[in-house]
Short mmCIF file of C-alpha atoms and ligand atoms in Angstrom, two decimals:
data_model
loop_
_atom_site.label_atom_id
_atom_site.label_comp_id
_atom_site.label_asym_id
_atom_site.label_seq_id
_atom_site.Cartn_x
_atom_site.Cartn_y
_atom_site.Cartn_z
CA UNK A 380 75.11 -86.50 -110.54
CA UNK A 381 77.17 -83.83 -112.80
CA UNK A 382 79.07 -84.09 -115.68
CA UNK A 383 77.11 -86.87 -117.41
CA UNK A 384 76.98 -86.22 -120.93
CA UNK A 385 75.25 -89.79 -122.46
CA UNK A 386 72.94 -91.21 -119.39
CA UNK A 387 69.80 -89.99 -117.65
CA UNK A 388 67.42 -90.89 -115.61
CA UNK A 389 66.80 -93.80 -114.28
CA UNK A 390 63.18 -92.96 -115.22
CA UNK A 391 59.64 -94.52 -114.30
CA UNK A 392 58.74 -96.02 -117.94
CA UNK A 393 55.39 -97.47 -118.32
CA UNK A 394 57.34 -99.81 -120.94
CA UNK A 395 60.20 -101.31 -119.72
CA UNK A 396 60.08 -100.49 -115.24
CA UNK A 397 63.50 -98.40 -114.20
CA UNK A 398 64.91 -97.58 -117.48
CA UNK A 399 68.10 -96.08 -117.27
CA UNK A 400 68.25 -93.76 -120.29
CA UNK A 401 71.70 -94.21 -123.04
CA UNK A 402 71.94 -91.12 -125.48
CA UNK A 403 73.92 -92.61 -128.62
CA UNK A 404 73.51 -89.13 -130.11
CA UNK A 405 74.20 -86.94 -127.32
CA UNK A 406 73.96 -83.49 -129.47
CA UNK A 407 72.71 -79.75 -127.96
CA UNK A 408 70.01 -80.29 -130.92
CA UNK A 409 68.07 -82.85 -131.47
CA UNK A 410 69.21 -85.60 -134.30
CA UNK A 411 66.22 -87.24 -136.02
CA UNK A 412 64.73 -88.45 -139.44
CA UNK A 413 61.03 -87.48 -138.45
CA UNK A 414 59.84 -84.34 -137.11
CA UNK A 415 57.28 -85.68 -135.65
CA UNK A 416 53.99 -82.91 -134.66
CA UNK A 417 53.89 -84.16 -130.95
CA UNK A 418 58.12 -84.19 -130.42
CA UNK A 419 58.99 -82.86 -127.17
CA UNK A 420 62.33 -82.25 -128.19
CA UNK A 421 61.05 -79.16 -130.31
CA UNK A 422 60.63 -78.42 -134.02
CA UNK A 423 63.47 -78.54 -135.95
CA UNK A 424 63.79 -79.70 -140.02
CA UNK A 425 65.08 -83.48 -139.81
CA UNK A 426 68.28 -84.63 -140.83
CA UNK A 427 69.11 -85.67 -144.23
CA UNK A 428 70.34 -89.27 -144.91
CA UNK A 429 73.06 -90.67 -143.41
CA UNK A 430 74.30 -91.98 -140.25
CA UNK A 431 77.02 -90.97 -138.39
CA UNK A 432 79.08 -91.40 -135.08
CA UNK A 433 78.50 -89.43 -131.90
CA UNK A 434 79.58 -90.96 -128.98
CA UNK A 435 82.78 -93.09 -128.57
CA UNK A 436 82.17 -96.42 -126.66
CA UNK A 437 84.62 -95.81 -124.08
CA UNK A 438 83.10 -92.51 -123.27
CA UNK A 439 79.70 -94.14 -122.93
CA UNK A 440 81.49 -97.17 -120.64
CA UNK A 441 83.17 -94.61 -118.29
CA UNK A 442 79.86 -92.89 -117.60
CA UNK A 443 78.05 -96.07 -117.12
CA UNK A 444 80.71 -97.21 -114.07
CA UNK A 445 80.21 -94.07 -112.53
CA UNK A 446 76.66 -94.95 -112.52
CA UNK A 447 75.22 -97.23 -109.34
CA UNK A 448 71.51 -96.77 -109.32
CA UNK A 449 70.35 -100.57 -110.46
CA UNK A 450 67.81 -100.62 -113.34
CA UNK A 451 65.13 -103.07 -115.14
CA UNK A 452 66.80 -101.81 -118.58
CA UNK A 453 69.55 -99.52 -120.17
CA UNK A 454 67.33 -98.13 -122.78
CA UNK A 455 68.78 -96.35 -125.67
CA UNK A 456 66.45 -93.24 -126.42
CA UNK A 457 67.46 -89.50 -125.91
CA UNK A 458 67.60 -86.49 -128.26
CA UNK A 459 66.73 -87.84 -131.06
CA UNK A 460 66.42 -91.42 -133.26
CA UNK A 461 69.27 -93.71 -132.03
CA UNK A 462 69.72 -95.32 -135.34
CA UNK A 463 71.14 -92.65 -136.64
CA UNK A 464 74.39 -93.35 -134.62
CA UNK A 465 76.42 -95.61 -136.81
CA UNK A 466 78.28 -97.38 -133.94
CA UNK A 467 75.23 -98.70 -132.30
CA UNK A 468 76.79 -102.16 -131.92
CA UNK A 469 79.70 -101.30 -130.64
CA UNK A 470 78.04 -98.62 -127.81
CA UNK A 471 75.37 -101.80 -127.25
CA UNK A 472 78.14 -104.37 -126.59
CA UNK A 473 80.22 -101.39 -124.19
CA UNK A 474 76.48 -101.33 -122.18
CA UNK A 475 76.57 -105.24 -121.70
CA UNK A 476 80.57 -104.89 -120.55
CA UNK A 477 79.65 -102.67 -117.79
CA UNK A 478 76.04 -103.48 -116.67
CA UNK A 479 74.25 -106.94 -116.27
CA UNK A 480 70.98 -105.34 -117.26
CA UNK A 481 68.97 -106.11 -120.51
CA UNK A 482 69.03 -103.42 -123.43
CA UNK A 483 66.37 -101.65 -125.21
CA UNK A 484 66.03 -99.43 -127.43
CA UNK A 485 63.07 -96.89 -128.79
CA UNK A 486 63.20 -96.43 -132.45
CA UNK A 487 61.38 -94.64 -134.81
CA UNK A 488 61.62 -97.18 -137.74
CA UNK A 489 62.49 -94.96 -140.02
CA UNK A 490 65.56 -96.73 -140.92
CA UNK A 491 64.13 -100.06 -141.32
CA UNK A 492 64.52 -100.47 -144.55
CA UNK A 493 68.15 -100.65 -143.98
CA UNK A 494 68.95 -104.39 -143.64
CA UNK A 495 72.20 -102.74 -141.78
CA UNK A 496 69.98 -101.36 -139.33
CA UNK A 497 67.43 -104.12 -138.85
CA UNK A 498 71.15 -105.90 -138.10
CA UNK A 499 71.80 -103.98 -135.61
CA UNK A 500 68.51 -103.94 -133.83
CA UNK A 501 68.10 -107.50 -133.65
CA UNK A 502 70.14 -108.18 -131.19
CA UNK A 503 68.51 -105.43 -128.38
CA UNK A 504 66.87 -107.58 -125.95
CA UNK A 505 63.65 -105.63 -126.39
CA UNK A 506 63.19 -103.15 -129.53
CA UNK A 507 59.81 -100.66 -129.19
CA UNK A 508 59.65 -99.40 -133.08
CA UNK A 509 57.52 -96.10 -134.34
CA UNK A 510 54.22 -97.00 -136.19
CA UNK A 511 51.76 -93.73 -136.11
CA UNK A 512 50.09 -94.30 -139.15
CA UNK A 513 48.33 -96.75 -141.52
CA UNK A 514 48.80 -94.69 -144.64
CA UNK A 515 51.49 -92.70 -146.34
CA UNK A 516 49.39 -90.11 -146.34
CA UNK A 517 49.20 -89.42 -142.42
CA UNK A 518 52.49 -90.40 -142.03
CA UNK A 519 53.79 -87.53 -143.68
CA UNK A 520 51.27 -85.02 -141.67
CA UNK A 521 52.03 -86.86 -138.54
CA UNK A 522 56.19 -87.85 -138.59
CA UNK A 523 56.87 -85.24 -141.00
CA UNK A 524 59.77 -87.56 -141.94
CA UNK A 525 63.15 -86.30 -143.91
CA UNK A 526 64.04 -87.45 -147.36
CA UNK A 527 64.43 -91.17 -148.00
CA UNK A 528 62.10 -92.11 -145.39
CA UNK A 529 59.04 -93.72 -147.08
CA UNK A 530 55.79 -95.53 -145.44
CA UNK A 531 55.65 -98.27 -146.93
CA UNK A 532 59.54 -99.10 -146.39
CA UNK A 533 59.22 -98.67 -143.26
CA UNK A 534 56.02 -101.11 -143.11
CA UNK A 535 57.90 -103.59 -144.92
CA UNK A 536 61.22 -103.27 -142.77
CA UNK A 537 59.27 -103.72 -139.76
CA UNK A 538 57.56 -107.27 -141.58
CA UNK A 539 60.88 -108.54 -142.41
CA UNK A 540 62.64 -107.25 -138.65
CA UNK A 541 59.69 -108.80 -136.83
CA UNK A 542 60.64 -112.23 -138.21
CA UNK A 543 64.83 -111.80 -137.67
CA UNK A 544 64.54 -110.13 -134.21
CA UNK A 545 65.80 -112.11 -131.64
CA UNK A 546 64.15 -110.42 -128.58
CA UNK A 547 61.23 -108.75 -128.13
CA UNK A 548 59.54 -106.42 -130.03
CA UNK A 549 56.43 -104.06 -129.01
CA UNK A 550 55.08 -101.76 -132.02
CA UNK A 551 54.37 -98.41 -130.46
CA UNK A 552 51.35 -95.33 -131.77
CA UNK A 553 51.29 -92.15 -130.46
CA UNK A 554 47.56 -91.56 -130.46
CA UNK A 555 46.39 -88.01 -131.01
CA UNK A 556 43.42 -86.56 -133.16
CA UNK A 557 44.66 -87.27 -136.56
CA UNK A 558 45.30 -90.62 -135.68
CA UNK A 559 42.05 -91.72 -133.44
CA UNK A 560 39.54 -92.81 -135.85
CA UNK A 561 41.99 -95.29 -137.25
CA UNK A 562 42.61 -97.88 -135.12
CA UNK A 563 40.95 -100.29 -137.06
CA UNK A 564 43.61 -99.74 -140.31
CA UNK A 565 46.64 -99.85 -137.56
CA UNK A 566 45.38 -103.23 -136.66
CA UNK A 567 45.38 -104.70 -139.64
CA UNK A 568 49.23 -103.08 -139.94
CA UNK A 569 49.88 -104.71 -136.29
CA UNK A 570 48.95 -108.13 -137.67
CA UNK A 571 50.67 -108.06 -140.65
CA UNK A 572 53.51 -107.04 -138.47
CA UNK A 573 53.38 -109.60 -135.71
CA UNK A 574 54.86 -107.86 -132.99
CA UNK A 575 54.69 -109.54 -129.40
CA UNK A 576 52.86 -106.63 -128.36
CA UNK A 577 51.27 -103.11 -129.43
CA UNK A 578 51.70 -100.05 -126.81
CA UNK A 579 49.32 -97.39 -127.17
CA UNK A 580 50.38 -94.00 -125.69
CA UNK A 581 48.84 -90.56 -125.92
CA UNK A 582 51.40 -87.20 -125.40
CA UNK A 583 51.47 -86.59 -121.46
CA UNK A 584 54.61 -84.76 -121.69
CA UNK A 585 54.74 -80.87 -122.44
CA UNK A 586 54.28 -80.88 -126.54
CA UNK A 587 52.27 -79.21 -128.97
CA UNK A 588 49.46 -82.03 -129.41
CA UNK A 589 46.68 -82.79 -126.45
CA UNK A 590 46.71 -86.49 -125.16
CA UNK A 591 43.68 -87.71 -125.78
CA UNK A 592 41.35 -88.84 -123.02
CA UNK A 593 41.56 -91.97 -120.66
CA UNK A 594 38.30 -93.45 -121.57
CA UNK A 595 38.64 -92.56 -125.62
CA UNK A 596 42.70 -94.56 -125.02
CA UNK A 597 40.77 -97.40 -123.83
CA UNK A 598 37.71 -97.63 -126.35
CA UNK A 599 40.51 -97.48 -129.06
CA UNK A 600 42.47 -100.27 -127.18
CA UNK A 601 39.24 -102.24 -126.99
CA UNK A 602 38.90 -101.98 -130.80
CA UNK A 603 42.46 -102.99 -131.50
CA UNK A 604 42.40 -105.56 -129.66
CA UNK A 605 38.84 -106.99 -131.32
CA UNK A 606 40.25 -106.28 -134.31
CA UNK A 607 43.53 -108.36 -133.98
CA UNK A 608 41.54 -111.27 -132.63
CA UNK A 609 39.17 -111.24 -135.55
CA UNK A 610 42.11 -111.17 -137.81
CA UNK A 611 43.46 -113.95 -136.20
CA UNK A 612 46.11 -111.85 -134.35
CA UNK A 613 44.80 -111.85 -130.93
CA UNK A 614 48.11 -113.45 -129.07
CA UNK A 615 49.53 -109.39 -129.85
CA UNK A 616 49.12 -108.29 -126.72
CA UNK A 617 47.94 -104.58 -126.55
CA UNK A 618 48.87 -102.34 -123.53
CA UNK A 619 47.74 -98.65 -123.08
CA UNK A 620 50.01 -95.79 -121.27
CA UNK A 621 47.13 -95.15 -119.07
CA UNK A 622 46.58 -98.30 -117.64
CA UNK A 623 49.57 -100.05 -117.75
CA UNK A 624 51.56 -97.84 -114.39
CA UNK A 625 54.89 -97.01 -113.45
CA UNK A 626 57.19 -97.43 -111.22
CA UNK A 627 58.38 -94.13 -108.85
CA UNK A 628 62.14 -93.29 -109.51
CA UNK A 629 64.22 -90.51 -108.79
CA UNK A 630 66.94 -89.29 -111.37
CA UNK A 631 70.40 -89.25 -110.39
CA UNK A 632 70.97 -86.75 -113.49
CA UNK A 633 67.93 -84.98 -112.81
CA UNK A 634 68.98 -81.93 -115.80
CA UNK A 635 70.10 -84.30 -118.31
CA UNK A 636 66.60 -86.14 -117.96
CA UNK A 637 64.79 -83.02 -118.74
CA UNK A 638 66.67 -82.04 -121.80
CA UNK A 639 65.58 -85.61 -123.08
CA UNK A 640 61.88 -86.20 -121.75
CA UNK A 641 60.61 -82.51 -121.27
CA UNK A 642 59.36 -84.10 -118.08
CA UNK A 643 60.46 -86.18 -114.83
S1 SF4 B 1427 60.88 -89.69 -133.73
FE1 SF4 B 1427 60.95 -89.02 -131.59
S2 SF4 B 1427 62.68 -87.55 -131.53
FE2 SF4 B 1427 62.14 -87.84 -133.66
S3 SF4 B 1427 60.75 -86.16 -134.11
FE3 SF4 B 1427 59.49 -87.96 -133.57
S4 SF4 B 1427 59.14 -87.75 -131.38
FE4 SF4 B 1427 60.82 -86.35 -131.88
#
């Protein structure tokens, strides 16, 4: 497949099955609120406020009916946050023109203090949202986030989007060693939260952090998880990139997957 500027993949995703990947950014540099220390994507300062529009929906919907590898979900991801495209309505509803597939889409919450954006996220079928850290504190040393990005907004924007989402929603930590020996403080952020599940993943792909270990992923995931139930919260379901598989794919956009996941 050439000449594909706003999907790649399909991809294998532990989340979501064969994900076919939607770039609503689409830029030669990366487009994000957060540096975050583990980004694959490389280091770059991140943006200042404001959203703007990348990719026209047309564009997007002439790509996708090129496209005939079927998929579990188009998933909007890529290189960079994909709230920061304005139009992300408007590219959502050209996605369910073309394909009968559910959508998801892999956010970094940073904007979810926005009631705009919380809007506009509540209608993805399935929304996976950013949570590294339980203070403000380690959020700044882990997402290295740009200005007007604050933790507890984004704490309190995920509270109020758990209760208005319409799908579902999975709360997502990149685990990594400033991170590990809080997992109890995350789970008390999880329940407060109420997602319908918490994903734990570790950097795999080429990045500047190490993944931690399979057995220290799971010892965490066993603490979460006794932690949620004693608070209550035990329904959250908590799954761990380790354990949870996925399924073999090959790209049909084999470069453009690269430039957005470091790895195949
Ligand atoms: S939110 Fe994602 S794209 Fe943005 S800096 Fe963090 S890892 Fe990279």
């Amino acid at each position: 497949m050439s000449g594909f500027k706003y999907c790649y993949g399909p991809v294998g995703s532990w989340r979501l099955g064969v994900s076919l990947g939607i770039d609503p950014v689409s830029q030669p540099e990366k487009v994000c609120n957060f540096d975050c220390v583990y980004c694959q994507l490389g280091h770059r300062l991140p943006c200042q406020p404001g959203r703007s529009v990348y990719v026209m929906p047309e564009d997007l919907g002439e790509e996708l009916e090129r496209i005939k590898a079927p998929a579990d979900y188009l998933t909007f991801s890529g290189r960079g946050e994909p709230t920061m495209a304005a139009n992300l309505t408007e590219l959502r509803l050209e996605c369910s023109r073309r394909r009968p597939e559910k959508i998801a889409v892999i956010t970094n919450s940073g904007l979810m203090y926005s009631a705009k954006v919380r809007e506009q996220l509540a209608s993805f079928d399935f929304v996976v949202a950013k949570l590294d850290a339980p203070d403000g504190a380690l959020f700044d040393a882990i997402n290295r986030p740009g200005p007007g990005v604050y933790f507890r907004e984004v704490v309190s924007g995920l509270v109020l989007f758990s209760k208005g989402c319409r799908g579902r929603l999975a709360i997502q930590t990149m685990l990594i060693g400033a991170n590990k020996g809080r997992a109890r403080d995350l789970a008390r952020l999880y329940a407060e939260i109420g997602p319908d599940e918490v994903e734990l993943n570790t950097p795999l792909r080429p990045c500047a952090e190490k993944p931690l270990p399979q057995p220290e992923l799971e010892a965490i995931s066993a603490e979460v998880s006794a932690e949620l139930a004693r608070l209550g919260a035990g329904k959250i379901k908590v799954v761990d990139v380790y354990r949870a598989g996925h399924p073999k794919v090959t790209p049909v956009s084999a470069p453009e997957t690269l430039r957005r996941r470091g790895k195949i």
